[in-house]
XYZ file of C-alpha atoms in Angstrom:
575
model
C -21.202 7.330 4.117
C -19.075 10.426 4.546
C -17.175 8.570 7.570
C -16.510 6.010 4.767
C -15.142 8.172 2.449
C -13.025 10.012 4.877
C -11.801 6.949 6.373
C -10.547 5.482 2.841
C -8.598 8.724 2.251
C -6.783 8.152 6.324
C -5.797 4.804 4.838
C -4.791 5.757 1.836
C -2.624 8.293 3.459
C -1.357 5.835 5.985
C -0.409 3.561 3.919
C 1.546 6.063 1.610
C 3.377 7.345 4.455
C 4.414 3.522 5.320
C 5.299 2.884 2.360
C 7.277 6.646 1.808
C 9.389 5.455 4.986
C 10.429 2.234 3.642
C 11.447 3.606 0.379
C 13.428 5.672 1.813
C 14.895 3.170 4.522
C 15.942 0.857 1.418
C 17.481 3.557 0.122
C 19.565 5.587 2.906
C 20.751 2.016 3.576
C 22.439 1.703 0.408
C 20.587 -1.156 -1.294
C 19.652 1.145 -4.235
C 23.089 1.434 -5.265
C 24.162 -1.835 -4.412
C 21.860 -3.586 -6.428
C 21.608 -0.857 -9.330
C 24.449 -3.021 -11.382
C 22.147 -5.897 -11.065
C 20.428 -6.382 -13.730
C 16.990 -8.464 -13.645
C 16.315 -8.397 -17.158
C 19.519 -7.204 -19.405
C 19.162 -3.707 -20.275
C 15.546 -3.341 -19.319
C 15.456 -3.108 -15.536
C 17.551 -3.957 -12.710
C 16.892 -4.641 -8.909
C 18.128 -1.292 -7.860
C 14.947 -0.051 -10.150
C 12.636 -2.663 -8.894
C 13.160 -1.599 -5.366
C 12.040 2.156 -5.904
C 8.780 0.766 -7.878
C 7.864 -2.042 -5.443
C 6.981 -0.019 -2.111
C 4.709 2.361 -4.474
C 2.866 -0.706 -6.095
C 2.411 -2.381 -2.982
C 0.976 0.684 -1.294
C -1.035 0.844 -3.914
C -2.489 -2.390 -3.765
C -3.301 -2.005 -0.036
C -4.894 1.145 -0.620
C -6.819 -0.060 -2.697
C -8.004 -3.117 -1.537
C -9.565 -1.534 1.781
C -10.787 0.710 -0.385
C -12.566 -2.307 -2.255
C -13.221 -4.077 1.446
C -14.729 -0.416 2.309
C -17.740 -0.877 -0.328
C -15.909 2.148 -2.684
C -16.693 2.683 -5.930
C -14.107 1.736 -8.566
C -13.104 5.053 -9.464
C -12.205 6.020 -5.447
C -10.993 2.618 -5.747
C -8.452 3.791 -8.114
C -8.245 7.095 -6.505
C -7.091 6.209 -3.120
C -4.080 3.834 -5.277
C -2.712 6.795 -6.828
C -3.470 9.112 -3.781
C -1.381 6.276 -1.631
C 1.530 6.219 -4.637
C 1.692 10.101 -4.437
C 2.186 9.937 -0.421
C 4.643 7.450 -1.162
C 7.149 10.220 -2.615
C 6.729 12.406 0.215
C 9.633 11.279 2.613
C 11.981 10.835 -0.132
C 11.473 14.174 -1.681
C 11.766 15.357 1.672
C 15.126 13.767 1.913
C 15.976 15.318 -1.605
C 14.946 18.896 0.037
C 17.367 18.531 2.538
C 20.229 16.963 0.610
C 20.134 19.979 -1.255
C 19.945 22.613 0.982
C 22.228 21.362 4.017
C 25.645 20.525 3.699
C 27.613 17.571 5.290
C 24.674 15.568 5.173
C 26.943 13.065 3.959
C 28.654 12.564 7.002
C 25.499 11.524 8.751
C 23.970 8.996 6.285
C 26.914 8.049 4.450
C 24.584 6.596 1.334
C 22.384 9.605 0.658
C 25.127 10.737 -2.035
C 24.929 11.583 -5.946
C 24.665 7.523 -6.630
C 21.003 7.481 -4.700
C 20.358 11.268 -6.144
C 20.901 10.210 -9.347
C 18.991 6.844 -8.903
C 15.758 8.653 -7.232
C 15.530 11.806 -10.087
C 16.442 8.797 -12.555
C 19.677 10.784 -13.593
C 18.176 14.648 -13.621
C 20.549 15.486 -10.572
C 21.218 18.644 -12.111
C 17.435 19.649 -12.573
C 16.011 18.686 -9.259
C 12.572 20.034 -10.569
C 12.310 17.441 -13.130
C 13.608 14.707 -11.127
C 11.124 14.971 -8.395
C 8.413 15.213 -10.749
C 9.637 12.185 -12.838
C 9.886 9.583 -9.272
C 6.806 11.316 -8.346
C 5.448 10.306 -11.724
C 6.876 6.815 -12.023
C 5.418 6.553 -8.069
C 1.645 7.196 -9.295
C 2.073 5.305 -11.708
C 3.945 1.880 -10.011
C 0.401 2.756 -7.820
C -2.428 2.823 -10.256
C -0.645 -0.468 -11.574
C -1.579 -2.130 -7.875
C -4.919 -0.525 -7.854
C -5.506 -1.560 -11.076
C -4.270 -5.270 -10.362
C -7.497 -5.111 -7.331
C -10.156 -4.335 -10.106
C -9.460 -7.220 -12.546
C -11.436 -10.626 -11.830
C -9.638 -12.770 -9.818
C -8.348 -15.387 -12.236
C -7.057 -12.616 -14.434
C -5.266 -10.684 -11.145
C -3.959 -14.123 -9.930
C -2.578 -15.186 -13.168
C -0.981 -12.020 -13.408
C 0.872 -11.718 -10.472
C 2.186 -15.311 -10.760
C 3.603 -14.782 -13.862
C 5.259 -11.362 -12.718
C 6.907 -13.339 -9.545
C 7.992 -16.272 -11.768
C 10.538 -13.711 -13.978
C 10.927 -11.894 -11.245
C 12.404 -14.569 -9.227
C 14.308 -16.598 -12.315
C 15.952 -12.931 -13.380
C 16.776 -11.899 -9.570
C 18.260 -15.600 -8.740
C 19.730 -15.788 -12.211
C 22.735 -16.871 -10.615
C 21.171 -19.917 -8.784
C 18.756 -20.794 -11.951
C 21.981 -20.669 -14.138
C 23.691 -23.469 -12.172
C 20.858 -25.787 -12.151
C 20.043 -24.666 -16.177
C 24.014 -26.015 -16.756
C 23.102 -29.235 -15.827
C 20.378 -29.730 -18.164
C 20.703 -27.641 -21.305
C 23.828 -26.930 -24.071
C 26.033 -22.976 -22.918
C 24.965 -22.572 -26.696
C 21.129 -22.573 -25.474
C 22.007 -21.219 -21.823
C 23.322 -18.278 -23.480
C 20.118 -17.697 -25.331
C 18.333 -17.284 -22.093
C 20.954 -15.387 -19.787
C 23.491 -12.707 -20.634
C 26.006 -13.802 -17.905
C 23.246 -13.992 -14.839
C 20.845 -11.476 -15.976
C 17.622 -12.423 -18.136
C 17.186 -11.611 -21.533
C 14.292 -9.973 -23.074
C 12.791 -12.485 -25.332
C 13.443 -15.383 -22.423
C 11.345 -13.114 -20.172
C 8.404 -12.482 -22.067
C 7.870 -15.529 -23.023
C 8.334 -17.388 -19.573
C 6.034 -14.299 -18.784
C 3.387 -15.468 -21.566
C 4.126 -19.331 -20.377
C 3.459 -18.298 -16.860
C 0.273 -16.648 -17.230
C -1.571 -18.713 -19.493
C -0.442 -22.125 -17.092
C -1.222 -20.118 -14.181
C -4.783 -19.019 -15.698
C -5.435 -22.593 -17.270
C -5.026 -23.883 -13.862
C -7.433 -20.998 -12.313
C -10.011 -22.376 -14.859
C -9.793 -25.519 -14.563
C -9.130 -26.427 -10.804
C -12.229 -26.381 -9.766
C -13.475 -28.857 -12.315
C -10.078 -31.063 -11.899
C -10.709 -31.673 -8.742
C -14.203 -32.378 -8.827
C -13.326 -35.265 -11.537
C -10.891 -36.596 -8.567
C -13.414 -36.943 -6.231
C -15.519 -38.690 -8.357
C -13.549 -41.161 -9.221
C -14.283 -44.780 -7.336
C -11.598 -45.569 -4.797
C -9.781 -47.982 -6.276
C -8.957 -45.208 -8.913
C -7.812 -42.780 -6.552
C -5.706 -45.299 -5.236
C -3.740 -45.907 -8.453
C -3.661 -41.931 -9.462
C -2.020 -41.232 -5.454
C 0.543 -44.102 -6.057
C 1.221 -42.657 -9.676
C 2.122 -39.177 -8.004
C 4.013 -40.255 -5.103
C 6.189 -42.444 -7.764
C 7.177 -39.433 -9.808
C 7.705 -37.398 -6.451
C 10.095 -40.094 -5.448
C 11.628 -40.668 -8.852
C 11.583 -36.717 -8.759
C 13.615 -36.888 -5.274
C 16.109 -38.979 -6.065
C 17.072 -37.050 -9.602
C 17.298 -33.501 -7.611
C 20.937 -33.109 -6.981
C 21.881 -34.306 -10.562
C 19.868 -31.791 -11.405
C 20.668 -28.846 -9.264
C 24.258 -29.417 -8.964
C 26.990 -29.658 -6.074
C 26.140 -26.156 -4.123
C 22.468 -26.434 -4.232
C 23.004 -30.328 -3.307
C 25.099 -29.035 -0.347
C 22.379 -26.834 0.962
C 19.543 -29.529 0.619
C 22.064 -31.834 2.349
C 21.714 -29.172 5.440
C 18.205 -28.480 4.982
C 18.162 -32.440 5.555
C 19.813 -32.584 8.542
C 17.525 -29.124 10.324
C 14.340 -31.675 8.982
C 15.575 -34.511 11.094
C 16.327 -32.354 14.194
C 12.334 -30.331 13.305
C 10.760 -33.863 13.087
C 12.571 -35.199 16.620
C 11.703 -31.940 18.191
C 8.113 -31.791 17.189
C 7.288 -34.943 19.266
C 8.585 -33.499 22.784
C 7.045 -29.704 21.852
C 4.519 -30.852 19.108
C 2.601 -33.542 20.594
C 3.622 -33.262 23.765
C 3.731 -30.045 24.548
C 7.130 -29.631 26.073
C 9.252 -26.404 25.327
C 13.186 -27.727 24.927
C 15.682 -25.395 24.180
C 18.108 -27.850 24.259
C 17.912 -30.108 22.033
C 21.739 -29.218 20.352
C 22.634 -31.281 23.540
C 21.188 -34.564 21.527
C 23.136 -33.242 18.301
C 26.162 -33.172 19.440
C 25.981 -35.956 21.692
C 25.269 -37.826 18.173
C 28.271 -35.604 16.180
C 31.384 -36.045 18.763
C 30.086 -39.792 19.467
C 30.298 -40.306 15.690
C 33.420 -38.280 15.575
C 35.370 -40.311 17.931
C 34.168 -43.436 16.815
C 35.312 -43.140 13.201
C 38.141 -40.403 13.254
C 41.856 -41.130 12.064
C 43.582 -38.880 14.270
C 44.903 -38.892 17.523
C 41.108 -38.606 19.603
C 39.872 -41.050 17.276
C 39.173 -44.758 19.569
C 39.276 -47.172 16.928
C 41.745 -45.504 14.341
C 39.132 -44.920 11.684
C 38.185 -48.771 11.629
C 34.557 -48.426 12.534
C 32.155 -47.935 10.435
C 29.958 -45.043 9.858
C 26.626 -47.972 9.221
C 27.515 -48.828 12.710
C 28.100 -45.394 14.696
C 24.921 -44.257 13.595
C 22.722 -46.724 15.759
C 25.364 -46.140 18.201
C 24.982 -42.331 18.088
C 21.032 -42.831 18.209
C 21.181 -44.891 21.460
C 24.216 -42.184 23.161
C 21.594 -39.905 22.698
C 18.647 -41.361 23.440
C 20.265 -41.647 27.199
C 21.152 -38.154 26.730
C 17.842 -37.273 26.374
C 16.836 -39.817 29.457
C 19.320 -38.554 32.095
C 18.880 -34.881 31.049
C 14.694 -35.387 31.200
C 14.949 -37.001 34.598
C 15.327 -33.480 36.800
C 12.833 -31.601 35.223
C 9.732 -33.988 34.626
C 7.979 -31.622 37.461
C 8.738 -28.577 35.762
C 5.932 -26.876 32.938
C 5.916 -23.625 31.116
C 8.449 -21.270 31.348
C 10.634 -23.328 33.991
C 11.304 -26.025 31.554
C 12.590 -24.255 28.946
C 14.787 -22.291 30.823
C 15.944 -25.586 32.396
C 16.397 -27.432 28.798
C 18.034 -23.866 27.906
C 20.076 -24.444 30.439
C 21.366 -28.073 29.349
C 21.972 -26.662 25.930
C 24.504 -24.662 27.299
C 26.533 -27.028 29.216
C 26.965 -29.105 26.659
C 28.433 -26.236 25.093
C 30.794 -25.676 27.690
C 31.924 -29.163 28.019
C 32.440 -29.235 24.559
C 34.900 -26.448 25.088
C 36.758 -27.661 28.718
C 39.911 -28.489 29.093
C 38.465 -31.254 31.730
C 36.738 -33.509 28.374
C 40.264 -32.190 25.880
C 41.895 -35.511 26.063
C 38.895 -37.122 24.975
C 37.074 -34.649 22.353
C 39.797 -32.310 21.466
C 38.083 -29.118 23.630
C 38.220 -26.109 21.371
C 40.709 -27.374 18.663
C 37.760 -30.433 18.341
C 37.755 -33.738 16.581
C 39.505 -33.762 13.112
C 39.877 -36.746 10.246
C 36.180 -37.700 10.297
C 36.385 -39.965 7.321
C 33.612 -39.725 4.726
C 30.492 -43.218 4.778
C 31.908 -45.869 2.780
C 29.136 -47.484 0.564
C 30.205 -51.005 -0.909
C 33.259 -49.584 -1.734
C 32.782 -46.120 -2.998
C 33.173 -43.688 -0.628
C 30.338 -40.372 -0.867
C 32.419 -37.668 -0.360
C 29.832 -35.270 -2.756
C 27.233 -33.644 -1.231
C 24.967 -35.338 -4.345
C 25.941 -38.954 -2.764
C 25.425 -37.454 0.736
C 22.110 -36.352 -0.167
C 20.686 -39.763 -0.150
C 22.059 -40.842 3.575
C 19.896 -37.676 4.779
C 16.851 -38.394 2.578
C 16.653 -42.212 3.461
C 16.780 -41.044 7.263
C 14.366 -37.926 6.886
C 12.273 -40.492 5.255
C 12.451 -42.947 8.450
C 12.191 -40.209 10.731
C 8.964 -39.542 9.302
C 7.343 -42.382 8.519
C 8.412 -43.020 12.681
C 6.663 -39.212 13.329
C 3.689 -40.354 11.492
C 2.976 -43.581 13.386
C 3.463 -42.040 16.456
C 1.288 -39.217 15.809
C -1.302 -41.949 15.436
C -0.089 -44.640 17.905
C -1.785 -44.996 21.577
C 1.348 -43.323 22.887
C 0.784 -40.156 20.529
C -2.568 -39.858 21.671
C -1.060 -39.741 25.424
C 1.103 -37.430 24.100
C -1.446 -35.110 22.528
C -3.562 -34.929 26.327
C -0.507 -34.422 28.474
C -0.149 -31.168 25.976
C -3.439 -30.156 26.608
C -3.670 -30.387 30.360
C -1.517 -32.488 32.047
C -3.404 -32.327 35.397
C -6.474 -33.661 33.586
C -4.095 -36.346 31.819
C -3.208 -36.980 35.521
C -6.709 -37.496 36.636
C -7.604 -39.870 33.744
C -4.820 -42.213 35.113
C -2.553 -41.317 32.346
C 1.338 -41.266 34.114
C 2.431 -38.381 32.830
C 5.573 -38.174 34.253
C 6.466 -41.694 31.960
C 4.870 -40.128 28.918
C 7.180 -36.523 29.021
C 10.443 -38.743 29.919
C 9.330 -41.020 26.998
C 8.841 -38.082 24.910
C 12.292 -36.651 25.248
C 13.750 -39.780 25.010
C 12.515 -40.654 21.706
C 12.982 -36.880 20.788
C 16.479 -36.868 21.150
C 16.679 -39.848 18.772
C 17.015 -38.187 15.612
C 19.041 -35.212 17.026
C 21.891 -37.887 17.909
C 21.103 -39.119 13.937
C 21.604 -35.754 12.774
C 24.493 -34.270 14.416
C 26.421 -38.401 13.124
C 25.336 -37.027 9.536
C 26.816 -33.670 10.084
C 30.255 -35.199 11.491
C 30.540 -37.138 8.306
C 29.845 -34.258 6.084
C 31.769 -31.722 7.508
C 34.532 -33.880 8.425
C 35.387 -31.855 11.758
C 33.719 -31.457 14.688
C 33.907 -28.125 16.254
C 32.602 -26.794 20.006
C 31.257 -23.936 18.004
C 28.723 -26.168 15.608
C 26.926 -26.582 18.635
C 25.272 -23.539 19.812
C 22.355 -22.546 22.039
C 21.194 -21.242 18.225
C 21.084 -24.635 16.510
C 18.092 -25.208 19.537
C 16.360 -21.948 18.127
C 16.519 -22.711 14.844
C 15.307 -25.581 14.900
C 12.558 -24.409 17.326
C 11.503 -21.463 14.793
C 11.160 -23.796 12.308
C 8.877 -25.930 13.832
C 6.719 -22.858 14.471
C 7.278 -21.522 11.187
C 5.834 -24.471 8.896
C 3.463 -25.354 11.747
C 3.456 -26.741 15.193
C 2.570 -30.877 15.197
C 2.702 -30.420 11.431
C 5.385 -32.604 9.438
C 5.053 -31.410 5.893
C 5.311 -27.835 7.496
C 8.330 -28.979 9.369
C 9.824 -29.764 5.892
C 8.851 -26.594 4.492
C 9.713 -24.698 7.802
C 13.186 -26.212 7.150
C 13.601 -24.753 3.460
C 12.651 -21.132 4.613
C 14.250 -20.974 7.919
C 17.774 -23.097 6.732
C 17.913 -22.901 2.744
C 16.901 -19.335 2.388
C 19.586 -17.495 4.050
C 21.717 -19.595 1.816
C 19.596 -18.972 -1.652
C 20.020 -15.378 -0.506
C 24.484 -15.368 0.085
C 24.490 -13.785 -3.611
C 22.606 -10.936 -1.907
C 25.829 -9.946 0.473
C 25.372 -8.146 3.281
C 21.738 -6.967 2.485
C 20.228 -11.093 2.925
C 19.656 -10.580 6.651
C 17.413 -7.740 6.039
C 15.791 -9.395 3.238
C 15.091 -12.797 5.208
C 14.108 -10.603 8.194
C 11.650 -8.603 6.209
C 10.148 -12.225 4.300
C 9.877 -13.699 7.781
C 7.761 -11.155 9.248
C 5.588 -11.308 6.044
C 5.257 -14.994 6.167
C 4.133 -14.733 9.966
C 2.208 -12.248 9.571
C 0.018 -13.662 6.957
C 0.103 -17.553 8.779
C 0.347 -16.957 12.453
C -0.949 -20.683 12.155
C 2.006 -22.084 10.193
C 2.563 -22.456 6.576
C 1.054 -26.236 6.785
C -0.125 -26.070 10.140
C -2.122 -29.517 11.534
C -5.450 -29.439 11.512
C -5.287 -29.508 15.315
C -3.658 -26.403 15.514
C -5.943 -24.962 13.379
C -9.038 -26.022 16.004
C -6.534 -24.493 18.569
C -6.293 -21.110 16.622
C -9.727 -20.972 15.571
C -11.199 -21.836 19.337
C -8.291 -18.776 20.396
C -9.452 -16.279 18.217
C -13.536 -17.141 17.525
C -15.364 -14.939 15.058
C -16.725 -11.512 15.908
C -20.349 -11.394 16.252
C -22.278 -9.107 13.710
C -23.126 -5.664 15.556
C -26.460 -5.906 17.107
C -29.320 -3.685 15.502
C -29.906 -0.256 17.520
C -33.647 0.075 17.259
C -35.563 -0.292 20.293
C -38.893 -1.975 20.794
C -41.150 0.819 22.292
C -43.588 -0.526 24.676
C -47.466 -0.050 23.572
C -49.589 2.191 25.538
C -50.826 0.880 28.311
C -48.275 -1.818 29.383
């Protein structure tokens, strides 16, 4: 019992410390400052704020929850929290200390100046006493609030928290909310809710208030909701899955009328990564084959497309040709992309074939870029005059007309991914990943299966990269990067390998984030970087990984077995 005790208060310290050094990361860094002008909720709190609170509550809340896991009593429950928010203060009053005492500091960490002094002692600069004792304070406290968030029943805790994230998110993205909110509501009632892009007061508590008591409801009543489901008779379930996948569609094909132009421009690119995740799945998904070069399919489809339908001087039939027609045209150009490139390396596994698809990926690059293919595809001054798809007569130049070019072919691309993932062929697929030499010995020809795989692979690539011609209306050597491969690669890992609705969502945190997070300047990096390593961290698997995977992972990583007892049978006298 005492090595329990003692081993809650090492964790509680541990995690302070953490927590201490990421404080004061964020704020040698310079994000304190930068985002102190930012106001989350108008004259209540701004991000700057929220980022010396948040390590502390989260420290907190991990404190306390192995605390919990530990078999602790509430109140060293709560102890360890504030123990854990008090630790948190430590490297930043250390910091403090030293900015005091030693000159020129400055000139070393150029942000530790009288803008973070005044931020961390909450403007007591001139009393140093009283400002470390007010962050060490407002530390404890931030930490009692996670350890208290640990002891309330779970409905209440996740309730809660959801309704903290949702105005947390809304005020920090005010920017983002307030162009979709333009679209749908008077400036008289927009005005109401946001004082320029910051939240106001009333609007918060009671999306606060509307957030909890949905988020609670739900909590309640899940269980019971989807008991009802099941029992209904099939024929009901039928009709109550076709309802929802109407107003999903319906729900679809309203989105960029109601998000507007840049957030239509983003999903438009989000689109186009979805295509290239979906084509890419089948050659490393289901078969098992690691290409890093699949940008060789999407540009093959992009300059193919390009000089096909361009009005300049590279363009072959002076803009007559219709995008409707390059696109199968770009499909089939890459399709024997992906058949001549695949024909070398079907004896290669593992590591050799991605460093040999790596390799691919960057010749195309510098072919793109040689003065030996210039006459034909403009070398690094590229293809220009891509003319925007012509549809009866109105030509979508928007990115809210575009949308629906990429969501009618992510929609083909998957329903294509989906029968093949339960075809004969996908099956074939699925045992080649799993051990090609047994494949082999169960007379599957394995060498057809992987060229068939990156032929059919490459398919949507070529798709993609004709999209991306017409929407960016240029075709540069420098769109087509050994990066785009990676991407798209990380993606597929990200939402889930063989998974398609986690290739979707893969897409929206790998592509759409780092564009949500532009209004962030040059701090989004750090911030995707850091919610990356989160999201990985907590789904190794995948965000929607397939259920194979899953198998995979759980046959990889098998339960521990419970510790065996320690007693020993004695033998009786006289055995």
């Amino acid at each position: 019992m005492e090595r329990d005790k003692k081993s809650v208060w090492r964790s509680a310290i541990e995690t302070g410390l953490i927590m201490g050094v990421v404080l004061l990361y964020l704020g040698v860094i310079g994000m304190f400052a930068a985002f102190q002008e930012r106001e989350v909720i108008y004259e209540v709190v701004t991000l700057g704020q929220i980022l010396i609170f948040f390590p502390a509550l989260i420290g907190g809340w991990m404190a306390a929850r192995r605390a919990q896991k530990s078999g602790a009593a509430p109140v060293i429950v709560m102890a360890s929290a504030l123990v854990a928010g008090a630790v948190t203060a430590v490297p930043t009053l250390i910091m403090l200390f030293i900015n005091a005492n030693i000159e020129n500091v400055r000139d070393v960490l150029v942000n530790v100046n009288r803008d973070w002094v005044d931020m961390v002692t909450f403007d007591n600069r001139a009393d140093l006493l009283t400002g470390t004792l007010a962050l060490l304070g407002v530390l404890i406290v931030s930490a009692g609030v996670g350890g208290v968030l640990t002891l309330l029943p779970k409905k209440l805790r996740g309730a809660l928290m959801f309704a903290g994230a949702l105005v947390l998110l809304i005020g920090m993205f005010g920017e983002t909310v307030r162009q979709i909110l333009q679209q749908l509501v008077p400036r008289e009632t927009l005005d109401t809710i946001y004082r320029r892009t910051s939240l106001r007061l009333t609007p918060a508590i009671i999306l606060f208030v509307l957030g909890f008591v949905g988020s609670y409801f739900w909590e309640v009543r899940r269980n019971a909701v989807t008991r009802s489901y099941n029992a209904m008779p099939a024929p009901q379930r039928t009709v109550v899955q076709r309802i929802g996948l109407l107003i999903f569609l319906v729900a679809l094909l309203a989105l960029p009328w109601i998000v507007g132009r840049a957030l239509s421009d983003i999903i438009v690119t989000v689109g186009i990564y979805v295509m290239m995740g979906l084509g890419l799945n089948i050659a490393i998904g289901l078969a098992g084959l690691l290409d890093l070069g699949y940008v060789t399919n999407y540009a093959v489809g992009a300059y193919v497309a390009a000089v096909l339908t361009s009005t300049g001087a590279l363009g072959l039939t002076g803009g007559q040709m219709s995008f409707w027609v390059v696109i199968p045209i770009a499909l089939i150009a890459a399709m024997i992309t992906g058949f001549i490139l695949a024909l070398p390396i079907l004896k290669m596994r593992g590591d050799y074939l991605a460093i040999a698809t790596l390799g691919f990926g960057e010749i195309i690059g510098t072919l793109a870029i040689s003065d030996w293919l210039r006459p034909v595809i403009g070398g690094a001054q590229g293809v220009l005059f891509i003319p925007k798809p012509n549809f009866f007569g109105t030509e979508l130049v928007n990115p809210e007309q575009l949308y629906y070019i990429v969501l009618a072919a992510c929609i083909v691309t998957l329903f294509v991914s989906i029968r093949l993932n339960n075809s004969r062929i996908g099956r074939t697929w699925m045992a080649v990943r799993e051990d090609e030499d047994v494949a082999a010995a169960m007379g599957i020809d394995t060498a057809r299966a992987k060229l068939l795989a990156f032929t059919v692979s490459a398919a949507t690539g070529g798709v993609a990269g004709a999209i991306f011609a017409a929407k960016v209306g240029t075709v540069f050597p420098n769109s087509f990067t050994v990066f785009v491969s990676i991407n798209v690669l990380s993606l597929i890992i990200l939402g889930g390998m063989g998974s398609n609705p986690g290739i979707v969502l893969g897409a929206i945190a790998l592509v759409g984030m780092p564009e949500l997070l532009r209004e962030f300047s040059e701090f989004r990096w750090l911030i995707y970087g850091a919610l990356l390593i989160i999201m990985m961290l907590n789904r190794p698997e995948g965000l929607i990984p397939s259920k194979v995977r899953q198998r995979e992972l759980a046959a990889e990583n098998p339960p521990e077995p419970a510790p065996a007892t320690s007693g020993v049978t004695q033998p009786a006298a006289g055995d």
